[in-house]
Amino acid sequence: MATTTVLRSAARRLSCSAASSIITREVTGYHNLTIDGYKATSRKLSGRWSAASQTFEAAGYNWRVTYQPNNNSWSEYIDLYLEHVHDDHHGPDSADRRLRADDPVEIKLSLLDKAGNPSGYLKDDRFTVRFEITVIKSWTESTAAGSINNNGTIRSVSLARGIVVPPSDLHEHLNNLLWKKQGTDVTVDVGGEAFEAHMWLLAARSPVFETELLAAAKEMVPSGGIRPHMKIQDMEPRVFKAMLHFMYTDSLPAMEEEEAMAMTHGLVAAAHRYKMERMMLDSNLPHASI
């Protein structure tokens, strides 16, 4: 009897064993904000005037930028305020998307030219600012042992994990790959403007591109492996650039309402042309027919 009591006690102690881990990772996201018509806002508007960007996602959180061109204290400078936006109605993962006041955040700003390359000057009354946002995120991983039968014997000893997976940031990494032009292997000429891209991604996103790229690649083989080059007719460069952004990130770039309306016909036509059904249903693309 005394031996049975000892075994039962040992079994209970074993079943209560558990372990946990706190995991931290740096998550980086990017967003390009374009200011078009800088002179008008800097000269004709009061120092209290400001405009806010659309809400965008970066590093797993939602953000918004407020643009104030006339700083009351420093007339030669403009102000750009980056604000974390939390939606209480976001859904069951709403708490995971709330940035705490003490969460480490690092922000880097850079000016870009029309081609998306780092630049340091204003051209054609417009400029683009790239926000690089890095957040240190943490989540937990825990393990626990099994249970005991009614007679006090061990039923099983198994590990149960509870892992909180951070939001997907694949689109941010692919967008960064496009922006840095790393490993690009095809050049697409649209209206005299050259775009560098990755054949494998274009082929994966569009069956039309897949067919055209395979044909282009076969033509390049006899010439000694020269970089494939494609030329697209009857499309505006800005429309192709927006479509390229969608192919890499699964969303259209942020645009002013006027610009979006002006590009609607071209974007819908491009989506039909390259059989990109998801792009035609994108919430940022106004409905239109061709």
Coordinates of C-alpha atoms in Angstrom, one line a residue:
M1 CA 0.0 0.0 0.0
A2 CA 2.8 2.4 0.8
T3 CA 4.5 1.6 -2.5
T4 CA 1.2 2.4 -4.4
T5 CA 1.0 5.8 -2.7
V6 CA 4.5 6.8 -3.7
L7 CA 3.8 5.9 -7.4
R8 CA 0.7 7.9 -7.5
S9 CA 2.4 10.9 -6.0
A10 CA 5.3 10.6 -8.5
A11 CA 2.8 10.4 -11.4
R12 CA 1.0 13.5 -10.3
R13 CA 4.2 15.4 -10.1
L14 CA 5.2 14.3 -13.6
S15 CA 1.9 15.3 -15.1
C16 CA 2.2 18.9 -13.9
S17 CA 5.6 19.6 -15.5
A18 CA 5.6 22.4 -18.1
A19 CA 8.0 24.8 -19.9
S20 CA 7.7 28.0 -21.9
S21 CA 9.8 30.4 -24.0
I22 CA 9.7 34.0 -24.9
I23 CA 10.8 34.6 -28.5
T24 CA 11.7 38.0 -29.9
R25 CA 12.4 38.9 -33.5
E26 CA 12.9 42.1 -35.4
V27 CA 10.2 42.6 -38.0
T28 CA 10.7 45.3 -40.7
G29 CA 8.2 46.8 -43.1
Y30 CA 8.3 49.5 -45.8
H31 CA 5.9 52.2 -47.1
N32 CA 6.4 54.8 -49.8
L33 CA 4.5 58.1 -49.4
T34 CA 4.4 60.5 -52.4
I35 CA 3.8 64.2 -52.0
D36 CA 2.6 65.7 -55.3
G37 CA 2.2 69.4 -55.5
Y38 CA 4.7 70.4 -52.8
K39 CA 5.0 74.1 -53.9
A40 CA 1.3 74.8 -53.5
T41 CA 1.1 73.3 -50.0
S42 CA 4.3 75.0 -48.8
R43 CA 3.5 78.5 -50.1
K44 CA -0.3 79.0 -50.0
L45 CA -1.4 77.1 -46.9
S46 CA -1.2 78.1 -43.3
G47 CA 1.1 76.6 -40.8
R48 CA -1.8 74.7 -39.2
W49 CA -2.8 72.9 -42.4
S50 CA -2.0 69.2 -42.6
A51 CA -3.1 66.1 -44.5
A52 CA -3.1 62.5 -43.5
S53 CA -2.2 59.4 -45.7
Q54 CA -4.3 56.3 -46.0
T55 CA -3.8 53.7 -43.3
F56 CA -1.2 51.1 -44.3
E57 CA 0.4 48.0 -42.9
A58 CA 4.0 47.6 -42.1
A59 CA 5.9 45.2 -39.7
G60 CA 2.6 43.7 -38.7
Y61 CA 0.9 46.9 -37.5
N62 CA -1.2 49.6 -39.1
W63 CA 0.2 53.1 -39.5
R64 CA -0.8 56.6 -40.9
V65 CA 1.4 59.5 -41.8
T66 CA 0.4 63.2 -41.3
Y67 CA 2.0 65.7 -43.6
Q68 CA 2.5 69.3 -42.4
P69 CA 4.4 71.4 -45.0
N70 CA 4.6 74.7 -43.0
N71 CA 6.2 74.2 -39.6
N72 CA 5.5 77.3 -37.5
S73 CA 8.9 77.2 -35.7
W74 CA 11.1 76.1 -38.6
S75 CA 9.9 77.6 -41.9
E76 CA 12.5 75.8 -44.0
Y77 CA 11.3 72.3 -42.8
I78 CA 8.3 70.1 -43.3
D79 CA 6.9 67.7 -40.7
L80 CA 6.0 64.1 -41.2
Y81 CA 4.3 62.4 -38.2
L82 CA 4.1 58.6 -38.2
E83 CA 1.2 57.4 -36.1
H84 CA 0.2 53.9 -35.0
V85 CA -3.4 53.1 -35.9
H86 CA -5.3 50.5 -34.0
D87 CA -8.8 49.3 -35.0
D88 CA -10.8 48.0 -32.1
H89 CA -13.1 46.2 -34.6
H90 CA -10.2 44.5 -36.4
G91 CA -11.2 41.0 -35.3
P92 CA -10.1 38.2 -32.9
D93 CA -6.4 39.1 -33.4
S94 CA -7.0 42.8 -32.6
A95 CA -5.0 42.6 -29.4
D96 CA -2.0 41.2 -31.2
R97 CA -2.0 44.2 -33.6
R98 CA -2.0 46.8 -30.8
L99 CA 1.5 48.4 -30.4
R100 CA 2.3 49.0 -26.7
A101 CA 3.8 52.3 -25.6
D102 CA 7.0 50.5 -24.5
D103 CA 7.5 48.4 -27.6
P104 CA 10.8 49.2 -29.3
V105 CA 10.3 50.9 -32.7
E106 CA 13.0 52.1 -35.1
I107 CA 12.1 54.4 -38.0
K108 CA 14.3 55.3 -41.0
L109 CA 13.4 57.9 -43.7
S110 CA 14.8 58.3 -47.2
L111 CA 13.9 60.3 -50.3
L112 CA 13.3 58.4 -53.5
D113 CA 13.4 59.5 -57.1
K114 CA 10.8 58.5 -59.8
A115 CA 12.5 55.1 -60.3
G116 CA 12.3 54.3 -56.6
N117 CA 16.0 54.8 -56.0
P118 CA 17.4 56.8 -53.0
S119 CA 17.6 60.5 -53.8
G120 CA 18.2 63.7 -52.1
Y121 CA 16.2 66.4 -54.0
L122 CA 12.8 67.6 -55.1
K123 CA 12.0 67.1 -58.8
D124 CA 8.9 68.1 -60.8
D125 CA 7.1 69.5 -57.7
R126 CA 6.9 66.0 -56.1
F127 CA 8.9 63.8 -53.9
T128 CA 8.6 60.3 -52.3
V129 CA 9.6 59.5 -48.8
R130 CA 10.3 55.8 -47.9
F131 CA 9.4 54.8 -44.3
E132 CA 11.4 51.8 -43.0
I133 CA 9.7 50.7 -39.8
T134 CA 11.3 48.0 -37.5
V135 CA 9.5 46.6 -34.5
I136 CA 10.8 44.1 -32.0
K137 CA 8.0 41.6 -31.6
S138 CA 7.6 38.9 -29.0
W139 CA 5.4 35.8 -28.6
T140 CA 5.4 32.7 -26.4
E141 CA 5.9 29.0 -26.9
S142 CA 4.8 26.6 -24.1
T143 CA 4.8 22.8 -23.4
A144 CA 2.8 20.8 -20.9
A145 CA 2.7 17.1 -19.8
G146 CA -0.2 14.6 -20.0
S147 CA -2.8 13.5 -17.4
I148 CA -3.4 10.8 -14.9
N149 CA -6.0 8.0 -14.9
N150 CA -8.6 7.7 -12.1
N151 CA -6.5 4.9 -10.5
G152 CA -3.5 7.1 -10.2
T153 CA -1.4 5.6 -13.1
I154 CA 0.1 7.7 -15.9
R155 CA -2.3 7.8 -18.9
S156 CA 0.3 9.4 -21.3
V157 CA 3.0 12.0 -21.3
S158 CA 2.6 14.3 -24.4
L159 CA 3.7 17.7 -25.3
A160 CA 1.1 20.4 -26.2
R161 CA 2.3 23.6 -27.8
G162 CA 0.6 26.9 -27.9
I163 CA 2.4 29.2 -30.4
V164 CA 1.3 32.7 -31.3
V165 CA 2.4 33.2 -34.9
P166 CA 3.2 36.8 -35.9
P167 CA 1.2 38.2 -38.9
S168 CA 2.5 37.3 -42.3
D169 CA 5.1 39.7 -43.7
L170 CA 5.9 37.9 -46.9
H171 CA 4.5 40.8 -49.0
E172 CA 6.8 43.2 -47.2
H173 CA 9.9 41.1 -48.0
L174 CA 8.9 40.7 -51.6
N175 CA 8.3 44.4 -51.9
N176 CA 11.7 45.0 -50.4
L177 CA 13.2 42.6 -53.0
L178 CA 11.6 44.6 -55.8
W179 CA 12.6 48.0 -54.4
K180 CA 16.3 46.9 -54.0
K181 CA 16.2 45.1 -57.4
Q182 CA 18.0 42.2 -55.9
G183 CA 18.3 39.2 -58.2
T184 CA 16.3 40.7 -61.0
D185 CA 16.6 38.8 -64.3
V186 CA 14.2 40.4 -66.7
T187 CA 13.7 43.9 -68.0
V188 CA 10.3 45.1 -69.1
D189 CA 10.0 48.2 -71.3
V190 CA 6.7 50.0 -70.9
G191 CA 6.3 53.3 -72.8
G192 CA 10.0 53.9 -72.9
E193 CA 10.5 53.3 -69.1
A194 CA 12.4 50.2 -68.0
F195 CA 11.3 48.1 -65.1
E196 CA 13.5 45.3 -63.6
A197 CA 11.7 42.3 -62.1
H198 CA 12.0 38.6 -61.4
M199 CA 10.9 36.1 -64.0
W200 CA 9.8 33.5 -61.5
L201 CA 7.5 35.8 -59.7
L202 CA 5.9 37.3 -62.8
A203 CA 5.3 33.8 -64.2
A204 CA 3.8 32.6 -60.9
R205 CA 1.4 35.5 -60.7
S206 CA 0.1 35.6 -64.3
P207 CA -0.4 32.8 -66.8
V208 CA 0.1 35.3 -69.6
F209 CA 3.4 36.4 -68.3
E210 CA 4.4 32.7 -67.8
T211 CA 3.8 32.0 -71.5
E212 CA 5.5 35.2 -72.7
L213 CA 8.5 34.8 -70.4
L214 CA 9.1 31.2 -71.4
A215 CA 9.1 32.2 -75.0
A216 CA 11.5 35.1 -74.3
A217 CA 13.8 32.8 -72.4
K218 CA 14.0 30.3 -75.2
E219 CA 14.9 33.1 -77.7
M220 CA 17.8 34.2 -75.4
V221 CA 19.4 30.8 -75.1
P222 CA 21.1 30.9 -78.6
S223 CA 22.5 34.3 -77.9
G224 CA 24.6 33.2 -75.0
G225 CA 22.4 33.9 -72.0
I226 CA 21.7 37.6 -72.5
R227 CA 19.2 39.1 -70.0
P228 CA 15.6 38.6 -71.3
H229 CA 13.9 41.8 -72.4
M230 CA 10.2 42.3 -72.9
K231 CA 8.3 45.2 -74.4
I232 CA 4.7 46.0 -73.5
Q233 CA 2.6 48.1 -75.9
D234 CA -0.6 50.1 -75.1
M235 CA 0.0 50.6 -71.4
E236 CA 1.0 53.6 -69.3
P237 CA 4.2 53.1 -67.2
R238 CA 2.4 54.2 -64.1
V239 CA -0.3 51.5 -64.7
F240 CA 2.4 48.8 -65.1
K241 CA 4.2 50.0 -62.0
A242 CA 1.0 49.7 -60.0
M243 CA 0.3 46.2 -61.4
L244 CA 3.9 45.2 -60.6
H245 CA 3.4 46.4 -57.0
F246 CA 0.3 44.2 -56.8
M247 CA 2.1 41.2 -58.2
Y248 CA 4.7 41.5 -55.4
T249 CA 2.5 42.5 -52.5
D250 CA -1.0 41.3 -53.4
S251 CA -2.3 44.9 -53.0
L252 CA -2.3 48.1 -55.1
P253 CA -0.1 51.0 -53.9
A254 CA -1.6 53.8 -51.9
M255 CA -3.0 56.4 -54.3
E256 CA -4.9 59.7 -54.1
E257 CA -8.5 59.3 -55.1
E258 CA -8.1 61.5 -58.2
E259 CA -5.1 59.4 -59.3
A260 CA -6.9 56.1 -58.7
M261 CA -9.9 57.2 -60.7
A262 CA -7.6 58.4 -63.6
M263 CA -5.9 55.0 -63.6
T264 CA -9.0 52.8 -63.1
H265 CA -9.6 52.0 -66.8
G266 CA -5.9 51.1 -67.4
L267 CA -5.7 49.0 -64.2
V268 CA -8.8 47.0 -65.1
A269 CA -7.6 46.5 -68.6
A270 CA -4.2 45.3 -67.4
A271 CA -5.9 42.9 -64.9
H272 CA -7.9 41.4 -67.8
R273 CA -5.0 41.4 -70.1
Y274 CA -2.8 39.4 -67.8
K275 CA -5.6 37.3 -66.2
M276 CA -5.1 38.7 -62.7
E277 CA -8.6 38.1 -61.3
R278 CA -7.7 39.0 -57.7
M279 CA -6.4 42.4 -58.8
M280 CA -9.8 43.2 -60.4
L281 CA -11.5 42.5 -57.1
D282 CA -9.0 44.6 -55.1
S283 CA -10.9 46.9 -52.7
N284 CA -8.7 49.9 -53.6
L285 CA -9.6 49.6 -57.3
P286 CA -12.8 51.4 -58.2
H287 CA -15.2 49.3 -60.2
A288 CA -15.2 49.9 -63.9
S289 CA -15.8 48.1 -67.1
I290 CA -13.7 48.0 -70.3

